[in-house]
Amino acid sequence: MKQILLIFASLLITQMGHGQKLPLLKVSNDHSYIVTASDDPFFWLGDTAWEMIHRLDREEVDRYLTDRANKGFTLIQTVILAELDGLNTPNAYGEKPLVNNDPTQLNDKYFQHVDYVLKKAGKLGLYIGLLPTWGDKFNKKWGTGPEIFNPENAKIYGKLLAQRYLRHNNVIWILGGDRALENETHYAVIRAMAQGIREVDKQHLITYHPVGAKRATDFLKEDPWLDLDMFQSGHS
């Protein structure tokens, strides 16, 4: 079964072709599968590169993404506001993502590197499962933090990201970042961020990355913006 899935993924990448604009993805009419805009099946064979945007320079990004594309991966999961002190430790070019850790003020020089990652991935036939933030920025149960989000700035941040990446077909939005929603503020932050994205972007899929041994629908079953359920089995 594993071999069949890997072959299937390779066929999909060959069909899409490196250098061609990738099609948008959507949920199938029977709500059971991910398909392209023309209803061709899409197989999510993903790799997690959580710190790629935060830690790698462009030469390293090129080498990593090319390697993953050549191995038949179809999607890479990564984070804008990364887990490992992603707010206060600069990226490979000395840039932090936000001005004064304010989610309503994006540092354009940092986001030019995000732009590069998305464009390079698209040229190689790769989708990006893009997390706007890791979970410690709204629920610092563990990790570095700090918590910077409230419902008001989360909505603005979501809208800013949606405006910037609306024309990138190879994006799937993944909210959350390895966190449970444990109180009303957590729910309000995530729902506001989703609302900010959806007010601008009605075409890209959105899901939620929960804590281990949980599903997105354990927290957000009735939310209309949740296109895909996501399950984290945990770490062994």
Coordinates of N, CA and C in Angstrom, one line a residue:
M1 N 0.8 -1.2 0.0 CA 0.0 0.0 0.0 C 0.9 1.2 0.0
K2 N 1.9 1.2 0.8 CA 2.8 2.4 0.8 C 3.4 2.7 -0.5
Q3 N 3.8 1.6 -1.2 CA 4.4 1.8 -2.5 C 3.5 2.4 -3.5
I4 N 2.2 1.9 -3.5 CA 1.2 2.5 -4.4 C 1.0 4.0 -4.1
L5 N 0.9 4.4 -2.9 CA 0.8 5.8 -2.5 C 1.9 6.6 -3.0
L6 N 3.1 6.1 -2.8 CA 4.3 6.9 -3.3 C 4.3 7.0 -4.8
I7 N 4.0 6.0 -5.5 CA 3.9 6.0 -7.0 C 2.9 7.0 -7.4
F8 N 1.7 7.0 -6.7 CA 0.6 7.9 -7.1 C 1.1 9.3 -6.9
A9 N 1.8 9.6 -5.8 CA 2.3 11.0 -5.6 C 3.2 11.4 -6.7
S10 N 4.1 10.5 -7.1 CA 5.0 10.8 -8.2 C 4.3 11.1 -9.5
L11 N 3.3 10.4 -9.8 CA 2.5 10.6 -11.0 C 1.9 12.0 -11.0
L12 N 1.3 12.3 -9.8 CA 0.7 13.7 -9.7 C 1.7 14.8 -10.0
I13 N 2.9 14.7 -9.4 CA 3.9 15.7 -9.6 C 4.3 15.8 -11.0
T14 N 4.5 14.6 -11.7 CA 4.8 14.6 -13.1 C 3.8 15.3 -13.9
Q15 N 2.5 15.0 -13.6 CA 1.4 15.6 -14.3 C 1.4 17.1 -14.2
M16 N 1.6 17.6 -12.9 CA 1.6 19.0 -12.7 C 2.8 19.7 -13.4
G17 N 4.0 19.1 -13.2 CA 5.1 19.6 -13.9 C 5.9 20.7 -13.1
H18 N 7.2 20.6 -13.0 CA 8.0 21.6 -12.4 C 7.9 22.9 -13.2
G19 N 7.8 24.0 -12.6 CA 7.8 25.3 -13.3 C 6.4 25.7 -13.8
Q20 N 5.4 24.8 -13.7 CA 4.1 25.2 -14.1 C 3.3 25.7 -12.9
K21 N 2.4 26.6 -13.1 CA 1.6 27.1 -12.0 C 0.7 26.0 -11.5
L22 N 0.8 25.8 -10.2 CA 0.0 24.7 -9.6 C -1.5 25.1 -9.5
P23 N -2.4 24.1 -9.6 CA -3.8 24.4 -9.5 C -4.2 24.6 -8.0
L24 N -5.2 25.4 -7.8 CA -5.8 25.5 -6.5 C -6.3 24.2 -6.0
L25 N -6.3 23.9 -4.7 CA -6.9 22.7 -4.2 C -8.3 23.0 -3.5
K26 N -9.1 22.0 -3.5 CA -10.4 22.2 -2.8 C -10.8 20.8 -2.3
V27 N -11.9 20.8 -1.5 CA -12.5 19.6 -1.0 C -13.4 19.0 -2.1
S28 N -13.4 17.7 -2.3 CA -14.2 17.0 -3.3 C -15.7 17.2 -2.9
N29 N -16.5 17.0 -3.9 CA -18.0 17.3 -3.8 C -18.6 16.4 -2.7
D30 N -18.0 15.2 -2.5 CA -18.6 14.3 -1.5 C -17.9 14.5 -0.1
H31 N -17.0 15.6 0.0 CA -16.4 15.9 1.2 C -15.5 14.9 1.8
S32 N -14.9 14.1 0.9 CA -14.1 12.9 1.4 C -12.6 13.1 1.0
Y33 N -12.3 13.9 0.0 CA -10.9 14.0 -0.6 C -10.5 15.4 -0.9
I34 N -9.2 15.6 -1.0 CA -8.7 16.8 -1.6 C -8.5 16.6 -3.1
V35 N -8.9 17.6 -3.8 CA -8.8 17.5 -5.3 C -8.4 18.9 -5.8
T36 N -7.9 18.9 -7.1 CA -7.5 20.1 -7.7 C -8.8 20.8 -8.2
A37 N -8.6 22.1 -8.7 CA -9.8 22.8 -9.2 C -10.5 22.1 -10.3
S38 N -9.8 21.2 -11.0 CA -10.4 20.5 -12.1 C -10.8 19.1 -11.7
D39 N -10.8 18.8 -10.4 CA -11.3 17.6 -9.7 C -10.4 16.4 -9.9
D40 N -9.1 16.7 -10.2 CA -8.1 15.6 -10.2 C -7.7 15.4 -8.8
P41 N -7.4 14.1 -8.4 CA -7.1 13.8 -7.0 C -5.7 14.4 -6.6
F42 N -5.6 14.8 -5.3 CA -4.4 15.3 -4.8 C -4.0 14.4 -3.6
F43 N -2.8 13.9 -3.6 CA -2.3 13.1 -2.5 C -1.3 13.9 -1.7
W44 N -1.7 14.1 -0.4 CA -0.9 14.9 0.6 C 0.3 14.0 1.1
L45 N 1.4 14.1 0.5 CA 2.6 13.5 1.0 C 3.5 14.6 1.5
G46 N 3.4 14.8 2.9 CA 4.1 16.0 3.4 C 5.3 15.7 4.2
D47 N 6.1 16.8 4.3 CA 7.3 16.8 5.2 C 7.2 18.0 6.0
T48 N 7.6 17.9 7.3 CA 7.6 19.1 8.2 C 9.0 19.7 8.2
A49 N 9.0 21.0 7.9 CA 10.2 21.8 7.9 C 9.8 23.1 8.7
W50 N 9.5 22.9 10.0 CA 8.9 23.9 10.8 C 9.8 25.2 10.8
E51 N 11.1 25.0 10.8 CA 12.0 26.2 11.0 C 12.6 26.6 9.6
M52 N 12.1 26.1 8.5 CA 12.7 26.5 7.2 C 12.7 28.0 7.0
I53 N 11.6 28.6 7.1 CA 11.5 30.1 6.9 C 12.4 30.8 7.9
H54 N 12.4 30.4 9.1 CA 13.1 31.1 10.2 C 14.6 30.9 10.1
R55 N 15.1 29.7 9.7 CA 16.5 29.4 9.9 C 17.3 29.3 8.6
L56 N 16.7 28.9 7.5 CA 17.5 28.6 6.3 C 17.6 29.8 5.4
D57 N 18.8 29.9 4.8 CA 19.0 31.0 3.8 C 18.5 30.4 2.4
R58 N 18.5 31.2 1.4 CA 17.9 30.8 0.1 C 18.6 29.7 -0.5
E59 N 19.9 29.6 -0.4 CA 20.6 28.5 -1.0 C 20.2 27.2 -0.3
E60 N 20.0 27.2 1.0 CA 19.6 26.0 1.8 C 18.2 25.7 1.5
V61 N 17.3 26.7 1.3 CA 15.9 26.5 0.9 C 15.9 25.8 -0.4
D62 N 16.6 26.3 -1.4 CA 16.7 25.6 -2.7 C 17.1 24.2 -2.6
R63 N 18.1 23.9 -1.9 CA 18.6 22.5 -1.8 C 17.6 21.6 -1.1
Y64 N 17.0 22.1 0.0 CA 16.0 21.3 0.7 C 14.8 21.0 -0.2
L65 N 14.2 22.1 -0.7 CA 13.0 21.9 -1.5 C 13.2 21.0 -2.8
T66 N 14.3 21.2 -3.4 CA 14.6 20.4 -4.6 C 14.8 18.9 -4.2
D67 N 15.4 18.7 -3.1 CA 15.5 17.3 -2.6 C 14.2 16.7 -2.4
R68 N 13.3 17.4 -1.7 CA 12.0 16.9 -1.4 C 11.1 16.7 -2.6
A69 N 11.2 17.6 -3.6 CA 10.5 17.5 -4.8 C 10.9 16.2 -5.6
N70 N 12.2 16.0 -5.6 CA 12.8 14.9 -6.3 C 12.4 13.6 -5.6
K71 N 12.2 13.6 -4.4 CA 11.8 12.4 -3.6 C 10.3 12.1 -3.7
G72 N 9.5 13.0 -4.4 CA 8.1 12.7 -4.6 C 7.2 13.3 -3.5
F73 N 7.7 14.2 -2.6 CA 6.8 14.9 -1.7 C 5.9 15.8 -2.5
T74 N 4.7 16.1 -2.0 CA 3.8 17.0 -2.6 C 3.6 18.3 -1.8
L75 N 3.9 18.3 -0.5 CA 3.6 19.4 0.3 C 4.6 19.5 1.5
I76 N 5.0 20.7 1.8 CA 5.9 21.0 2.9 C 5.2 21.8 3.9
Q77 N 5.2 21.4 5.2 CA 4.6 22.2 6.3 C 5.6 23.1 7.0
T78 N 5.4 24.4 7.1 CA 6.3 25.3 7.7 C 5.6 26.4 8.4
V79 N 6.3 27.3 9.1 CA 5.7 28.3 10.0 C 6.3 29.6 9.7
I80 N 5.5 30.6 9.8 CA 5.9 32.0 9.6 C 6.5 32.5 10.9
L81 N 5.7 32.5 12.0 CA 6.2 32.9 13.4 C 6.6 31.6 14.0
A82 N 7.9 31.2 13.9 CA 8.3 29.8 14.2 C 8.4 29.5 15.7
E83 N 8.5 28.2 16.0 CA 8.5 27.8 17.4 C 9.7 28.2 18.2
L84 N 10.9 28.1 17.6 CA 12.2 28.2 18.3 C 12.6 29.7 18.3
D85 N 11.9 30.4 19.2 CA 12.1 31.9 19.4 C 12.0 32.6 18.1
G86 N 10.9 32.3 17.4 CA 10.7 32.9 16.0 C 10.4 34.3 16.0
L87 N 10.1 34.9 17.2 CA 9.8 36.4 17.2 C 11.1 37.2 17.4
N88 N 12.0 36.7 18.2 CA 13.1 37.5 18.6 C 14.5 37.1 18.1
T89 N 14.5 35.9 17.6 CA 15.8 35.4 16.9 C 15.6 35.7 15.4
P90 N 16.5 36.5 14.8 CA 16.3 36.9 13.4 C 16.5 35.7 12.5
N91 N 16.0 35.8 11.3 CA 16.2 34.8 10.3 C 17.6 34.8 9.7
A92 N 17.9 34.1 8.7 CA 19.3 34.0 8.1 C 19.8 35.3 7.6
Y93 N 18.9 36.3 7.4 CA 19.3 37.6 6.9 C 19.2 38.7 7.9
G94 N 19.1 38.3 9.2 CA 19.1 39.3 10.2 C 17.7 40.0 10.5
E95 N 16.7 39.4 9.9 CA 15.4 40.1 10.0 C 14.4 39.3 10.9
K96 N 13.6 40.1 11.7 CA 12.6 39.5 12.5 C 11.2 39.7 11.8
P97 N 10.2 38.9 12.1 CA 9.0 38.9 11.3 C 8.1 40.1 11.5
L98 N 8.1 40.7 12.8 CA 7.2 41.7 13.1 C 7.9 42.9 13.7
V99 N 7.3 44.1 13.5 CA 7.9 45.3 14.1 C 7.4 45.4 15.6
N100 N 8.3 45.4 16.5 CA 8.0 45.4 17.9 C 7.0 44.3 18.4
N101 N 7.2 43.1 17.7 CA 6.3 42.0 18.0 C 4.8 42.3 17.9
D102 N 4.5 43.2 17.0 CA 3.1 43.6 16.8 C 2.6 42.9 15.5
P103 N 1.6 41.9 15.7 CA 1.1 41.2 14.5 C 0.5 42.0 13.4
T104 N 0.2 43.3 13.8 CA -0.4 44.2 12.7 C 0.6 44.9 11.9
Q105 N 1.9 44.7 12.3 CA 3.0 45.4 11.6 C 4.0 44.4 11.1
L106 N 3.9 44.0 9.8 CA 4.8 43.0 9.3 C 6.1 43.7 8.8
N107 N 7.2 43.0 9.1 CA 8.5 43.4 8.6 C 8.6 42.9 7.1
D108 N 8.6 43.8 6.2 CA 8.5 43.4 4.8 C 9.8 42.7 4.4
K109 N 10.9 43.0 5.0 CA 12.2 42.3 4.6 C 12.1 40.8 5.0
Y110 N 11.5 40.5 6.2 CA 11.4 39.2 6.6 C 10.4 38.4 5.6
F111 N 9.3 39.1 5.3 CA 8.3 38.5 4.5 C 8.7 38.3 3.0
Q112 N 9.7 39.1 2.6 CA 10.3 38.8 1.3 C 10.9 37.4 1.2
H113 N 11.4 37.0 2.3 CA 12.0 35.6 2.4 C 10.8 34.6 2.3
V114 N 9.7 34.8 3.0 CA 8.6 34.0 3.0 C 8.1 33.9 1.5
D115 N 8.0 35.1 0.9 CA 7.6 35.1 -0.6 C 8.5 34.2 -1.4
Y116 N 9.8 34.3 -1.2 CA 10.7 33.5 -1.9 C 10.5 32.0 -1.7
V117 N 10.2 31.5 -0.5 CA 10.0 30.1 -0.2 C 8.8 29.6 -1.0
L118 N 7.7 30.4 -0.9 CA 6.5 30.0 -1.6 C 6.7 29.9 -3.1
K119 N 7.4 30.9 -3.7 CA 7.6 30.9 -5.1 C 8.5 29.7 -5.6
K120 N 9.5 29.5 -4.8 CA 10.4 28.4 -5.1 C 9.7 27.1 -5.0
A121 N 8.9 26.9 -4.0 CA 8.2 25.6 -3.8 C 7.2 25.4 -5.0
G122 N 6.5 26.5 -5.4 CA 5.6 26.4 -6.5 C 6.3 26.0 -7.8
K123 N 7.5 26.6 -8.1 CA 8.2 26.2 -9.3 C 8.6 24.7 -9.3
L124 N 8.8 24.2 -8.1 CA 9.2 22.8 -8.0 C 8.0 21.8 -7.9
G125 N 6.8 22.4 -8.0 CA 5.6 21.5 -7.9 C 5.2 21.2 -6.5
L126 N 5.6 22.0 -5.5 CA 5.3 21.7 -4.1 C 4.2 22.7 -3.6
Y127 N 3.3 22.2 -2.8 CA 2.4 23.0 -2.0 C 3.0 23.3 -0.7
I128 N 2.6 24.4 0.0 CA 3.1 24.7 1.3 C 1.9 24.7 2.3
G129 N 2.0 23.9 3.3 CA 1.1 24.0 4.4 C 1.6 25.0 5.3
L130 N 1.0 26.2 5.3 CA 1.6 27.4 5.9 C 0.9 27.8 7.2
L131 N 1.6 27.7 8.3 CA 1.1 28.1 9.6 C 1.5 29.6 9.8
P132 N 0.5 30.4 10.0 CA 0.7 31.8 10.3 C 1.6 32.0 11.6
T133 N 1.4 31.1 12.6 CA 2.1 31.2 13.8 C 2.2 29.8 14.5
W134 N 3.2 29.6 15.3 CA 3.2 28.4 16.2 C 2.4 28.7 17.4
G135 N 1.9 27.7 18.1 CA 0.9 27.9 19.1 C 1.3 28.6 20.4
D136 N 2.6 28.7 20.6 CA 3.1 29.4 21.8 C 2.9 30.9 21.8
K137 N 2.5 31.4 20.6 CA 2.3 32.9 20.5 C 0.9 33.2 20.9
F138 N 0.0 32.2 21.1 CA -1.3 32.5 21.7 C -1.6 31.7 22.9
N139 N -0.9 30.6 23.1 CA -1.1 29.7 24.3 C 0.3 29.1 24.7
K140 N 0.9 29.9 25.6 CA 2.3 29.5 26.0 C 2.3 28.4 27.1
K141 N 1.7 27.3 26.7 CA 1.7 26.2 27.7 C 3.1 25.6 27.8
W142 N 3.9 25.7 26.7 CA 5.3 25.4 26.7 C 5.9 26.1 25.6
G143 N 7.2 26.2 25.5 CA 7.8 26.9 24.4 C 8.3 28.3 24.9
T144 N 8.8 29.1 23.9 CA 9.4 30.3 24.2 C 8.4 31.5 24.3
G145 N 7.4 31.4 23.4 CA 6.5 32.6 23.3 C 7.2 33.8 22.7
P146 N 6.8 35.0 23.2 CA 5.7 35.3 24.1 C 4.4 35.3 23.5
E147 N 3.3 35.3 24.3 CA 2.0 35.4 23.8 C 1.8 36.8 23.3
I148 N 1.5 37.0 22.0 CA 1.3 38.3 21.4 C -0.1 38.5 20.8
F149 N -0.9 37.4 20.7 CA -2.1 37.6 20.0 C -3.3 37.8 20.9
N150 N -4.2 38.6 20.4 CA -5.6 38.8 21.0 C -6.5 38.7 19.8
P151 N -7.8 38.7 20.0 CA -8.7 38.5 18.8 C -8.6 39.7 17.8
E152 N -8.4 40.9 18.3 CA -8.3 42.0 17.4 C -7.1 42.0 16.5
N153 N -5.9 41.8 17.1 CA -4.7 41.8 16.2 C -4.6 40.5 15.4
A154 N -5.2 39.4 15.9 CA -5.2 38.1 15.1 C -6.0 38.3 13.8
K155 N -7.1 39.0 13.9 CA -7.9 39.2 12.7 C -7.1 40.0 11.7
I156 N -6.5 41.1 12.1 CA -5.7 41.9 11.2 C -4.5 41.1 10.6
Y157 N -3.9 40.4 11.4 CA -2.7 39.5 11.0 C -3.2 38.6 9.9
G158 N -4.3 37.9 10.1 CA -4.8 37.0 9.2 C -5.2 37.6 7.8
K159 N -5.7 38.8 7.9 CA -6.1 39.6 6.7 C -4.8 40.0 6.0
L160 N -3.8 40.4 6.7 CA -2.6 40.9 6.0 C -1.9 39.7 5.3
L161 N -1.9 38.5 5.9 CA -1.3 37.3 5.2 C -2.2 37.0 4.0
A162 N -3.5 37.0 4.2 CA -4.3 36.6 3.0 C -4.1 37.6 1.8
Q163 N -4.0 38.8 2.1 CA -3.8 39.8 1.1 C -2.4 39.5 0.3
R164 N -1.4 39.2 1.1 CA -0.1 39.0 0.5 C 0.0 37.7 -0.3
Y165 N -0.7 36.7 0.1 CA -0.6 35.4 -0.5 C -1.8 34.9 -1.3
L166 N -2.7 35.8 -1.6 CA -3.9 35.4 -2.3 C -3.7 34.7 -3.6
R167 N -2.7 35.2 -4.3 CA -2.4 34.8 -5.7 C -1.4 33.6 -5.7
H168 N -1.0 33.1 -4.6 CA -0.2 31.9 -4.6 C -1.1 30.6 -4.5
N169 N -1.2 29.9 -5.5 CA -2.1 28.8 -5.6 C -1.7 27.6 -4.6
N170 N -0.4 27.6 -4.3 CA 0.2 26.5 -3.6 C 0.2 26.6 -2.1
V171 N -0.8 27.4 -1.6 CA -0.9 27.6 -0.1 C -2.1 26.8 0.5
I172 N -1.9 26.1 1.6 CA -3.0 25.6 2.4 C -2.7 26.3 3.8
W173 N -3.7 27.0 4.3 CA -3.5 27.6 5.6 C -3.7 26.6 6.7
I174 N -2.8 26.6 7.7 CA -2.9 25.7 8.8 C -2.8 26.5 10.1
L175 N -3.9 26.7 10.8 CA -3.9 27.5 12.0 C -3.5 26.6 13.2
G176 N -3.3 27.2 14.3 CA -3.0 26.5 15.5 C -1.5 26.4 15.9
G177 N -0.9 25.3 15.5 CA 0.5 25.1 15.8 C 0.7 24.3 17.1
D178 N 0.3 23.0 17.0 CA 0.5 22.1 18.1 C 0.0 22.6 19.5
R179 N -1.3 23.0 19.4 CA -1.9 23.5 20.7 C -3.4 23.1 20.8
A180 N -3.8 22.8 22.0 CA -5.2 22.7 22.3 C -5.8 24.1 22.5
L181 N -7.1 24.2 22.3 CA -7.8 25.5 22.6 C -8.4 25.2 24.0
E182 N -7.9 26.0 25.0 CA -8.2 25.6 26.4 C -9.1 26.7 27.1
N183 N -9.3 27.8 26.4 CA -10.2 28.8 27.1 C -10.8 29.6 26.0
E184 N -11.7 30.5 26.3 CA -12.4 31.3 25.4 C -11.5 32.2 24.6
T185 N -10.5 32.7 25.2 CA -9.5 33.6 24.5 C -8.9 32.9 23.4
H186 N -8.4 31.6 23.6 CA -7.8 30.8 22.6 C -8.7 30.6 21.4
Y187 N -10.0 30.3 21.7 CA -10.9 30.1 20.6 C -11.1 31.4 19.9
A188 N -11.2 32.5 20.6 CA -11.5 33.8 19.9 C -10.3 34.2 19.0
V189 N -9.1 33.9 19.5 CA -7.9 34.3 18.7 C -7.9 33.5 17.4
I190 N -8.1 32.2 17.4 CA -8.1 31.4 16.2 C -9.2 31.7 15.3
R191 N -10.4 31.9 15.8 CA -11.5 32.2 15.0 C -11.4 33.6 14.3
A192 N -10.8 34.5 15.1 CA -10.6 35.8 14.5 C -9.5 35.8 13.4
M193 N -8.5 35.0 13.6 CA -7.5 34.8 12.5 C -8.1 34.2 11.3
A194 N -8.9 33.2 11.5 CA -9.6 32.5 10.4 C -10.5 33.5 9.6
Q195 N -11.2 34.3 10.4 CA -12.1 35.3 9.8 C -11.3 36.3 9.0
G196 N -10.2 36.8 9.5 CA -9.4 37.7 8.8 C -8.9 37.1 7.5
I197 N -8.5 35.9 7.5 CA -8.1 35.2 6.2 C -9.3 35.1 5.3
R198 N -10.4 34.6 5.8 CA -11.6 34.4 4.9 C -12.2 35.6 4.3
E199 N -12.1 36.7 5.0 CA -12.6 38.0 4.5 C -12.0 38.4 3.2
V200 N -10.7 38.0 3.0 CA -9.9 38.3 1.8 C -9.8 37.1 0.9
D201 N -9.6 35.9 1.5 CA -9.2 34.7 0.7 C -10.3 33.7 0.9
K202 N -11.1 33.5 -0.2 CA -12.2 32.5 -0.1 C -11.8 31.3 -1.0
Q203 N -10.6 31.2 -1.4 CA -10.2 30.1 -2.3 C -9.3 29.1 -1.7
H204 N -8.4 29.4 -0.8 CA -7.5 28.5 -0.2 C -8.1 27.7 0.9
L205 N -7.7 26.4 1.0 CA -8.2 25.6 2.1 C -7.6 26.0 3.5
I206 N -8.3 25.8 4.5 CA -7.9 26.1 5.9 C -8.1 24.9 6.8
T207 N -7.1 24.6 7.6 CA -7.3 23.6 8.6 C -6.6 24.0 9.9
Y208 N -6.6 23.1 10.9 CA -6.0 23.5 12.2 C -5.1 22.3 12.7
H209 N -3.9 22.7 13.2 CA -2.9 21.7 13.7 C -3.1 21.6 15.2
P210 N -3.7 20.5 15.7 CA -4.0 20.4 17.1 C -2.8 19.8 17.9
V211 N -3.0 19.7 19.2 CA -2.0 19.1 20.0 C -2.1 17.6 19.7
G212 N -1.0 16.8 20.2 CA -1.0 15.4 19.9 C -2.1 14.6 20.4
A213 N -2.5 13.6 19.7 CA -3.7 12.7 20.0 C -5.0 13.4 19.9
K214 N -5.1 14.5 19.2 CA -6.3 15.3 19.0 C -6.5 15.6 17.6
R215 N -7.8 15.8 17.2 CA -8.2 16.2 15.9 C -8.6 17.7 15.9
A216 N -8.5 18.3 14.8 CA -9.0 19.7 14.7 C -10.5 19.8 15.1
T217 N -11.3 18.8 14.7 CA -12.7 18.8 14.9 C -13.0 18.5 16.4
D218 N -12.0 18.1 17.2 CA -12.3 18.0 18.6 C -12.5 19.4 19.2
F219 N -12.0 20.4 18.5 CA -12.2 21.8 19.0 C -13.1 22.7 18.2
L220 N -13.1 22.4 16.9 CA -13.7 23.4 15.9 C -14.7 22.7 15.0
K221 N -15.4 21.7 15.5 CA -16.3 20.9 14.6 C -17.3 21.7 13.9
E222 N -17.9 22.7 14.5 CA -19.0 23.5 13.9 C -18.5 24.7 13.1
D223 N -17.2 25.0 13.1 CA -16.7 26.2 12.4 C -16.8 26.1 10.9
P224 N -17.5 26.9 10.2 CA -17.6 26.8 8.7 C -16.4 27.0 7.9
W225 N -15.4 27.7 8.5 CA -14.1 27.9 7.8 C -13.2 26.7 7.8
L226 N -13.4 25.7 8.6 CA -12.5 24.6 8.7 C -12.8 23.6 7.6
D227 N -12.0 23.6 6.6 CA -12.2 22.8 5.4 C -11.7 21.4 5.5
L228 N -10.7 21.2 6.3 CA -10.1 19.9 6.5 C -9.9 19.6 7.9
D229 N -10.2 18.3 8.3 CA -9.8 17.9 9.6 C -8.4 17.4 9.7
M230 N -7.7 17.7 10.7 CA -6.3 17.3 10.9 C -6.1 16.6 12.2
F231 N -5.4 15.5 12.1 CA -5.1 14.7 13.3 C -3.6 14.6 13.6
Q232 N -3.2 14.9 14.8 CA -1.8 14.7 15.2 C -1.7 13.4 16.0
S233 N -0.9 12.5 15.6 CA -0.8 11.2 16.4 C 0.1 11.4 17.6
G234 N 1.0 12.4 17.5 CA 1.9 12.6 18.6 C 3.3 12.1 18.2
H235 N 4.3 12.2 19.1 CA 5.7 11.8 18.8 C 6.0 10.5 19.6
S236 N 6.8 9.7 18.9 CA 7.3 8.5 19.6 C 8.8 8.6 19.9

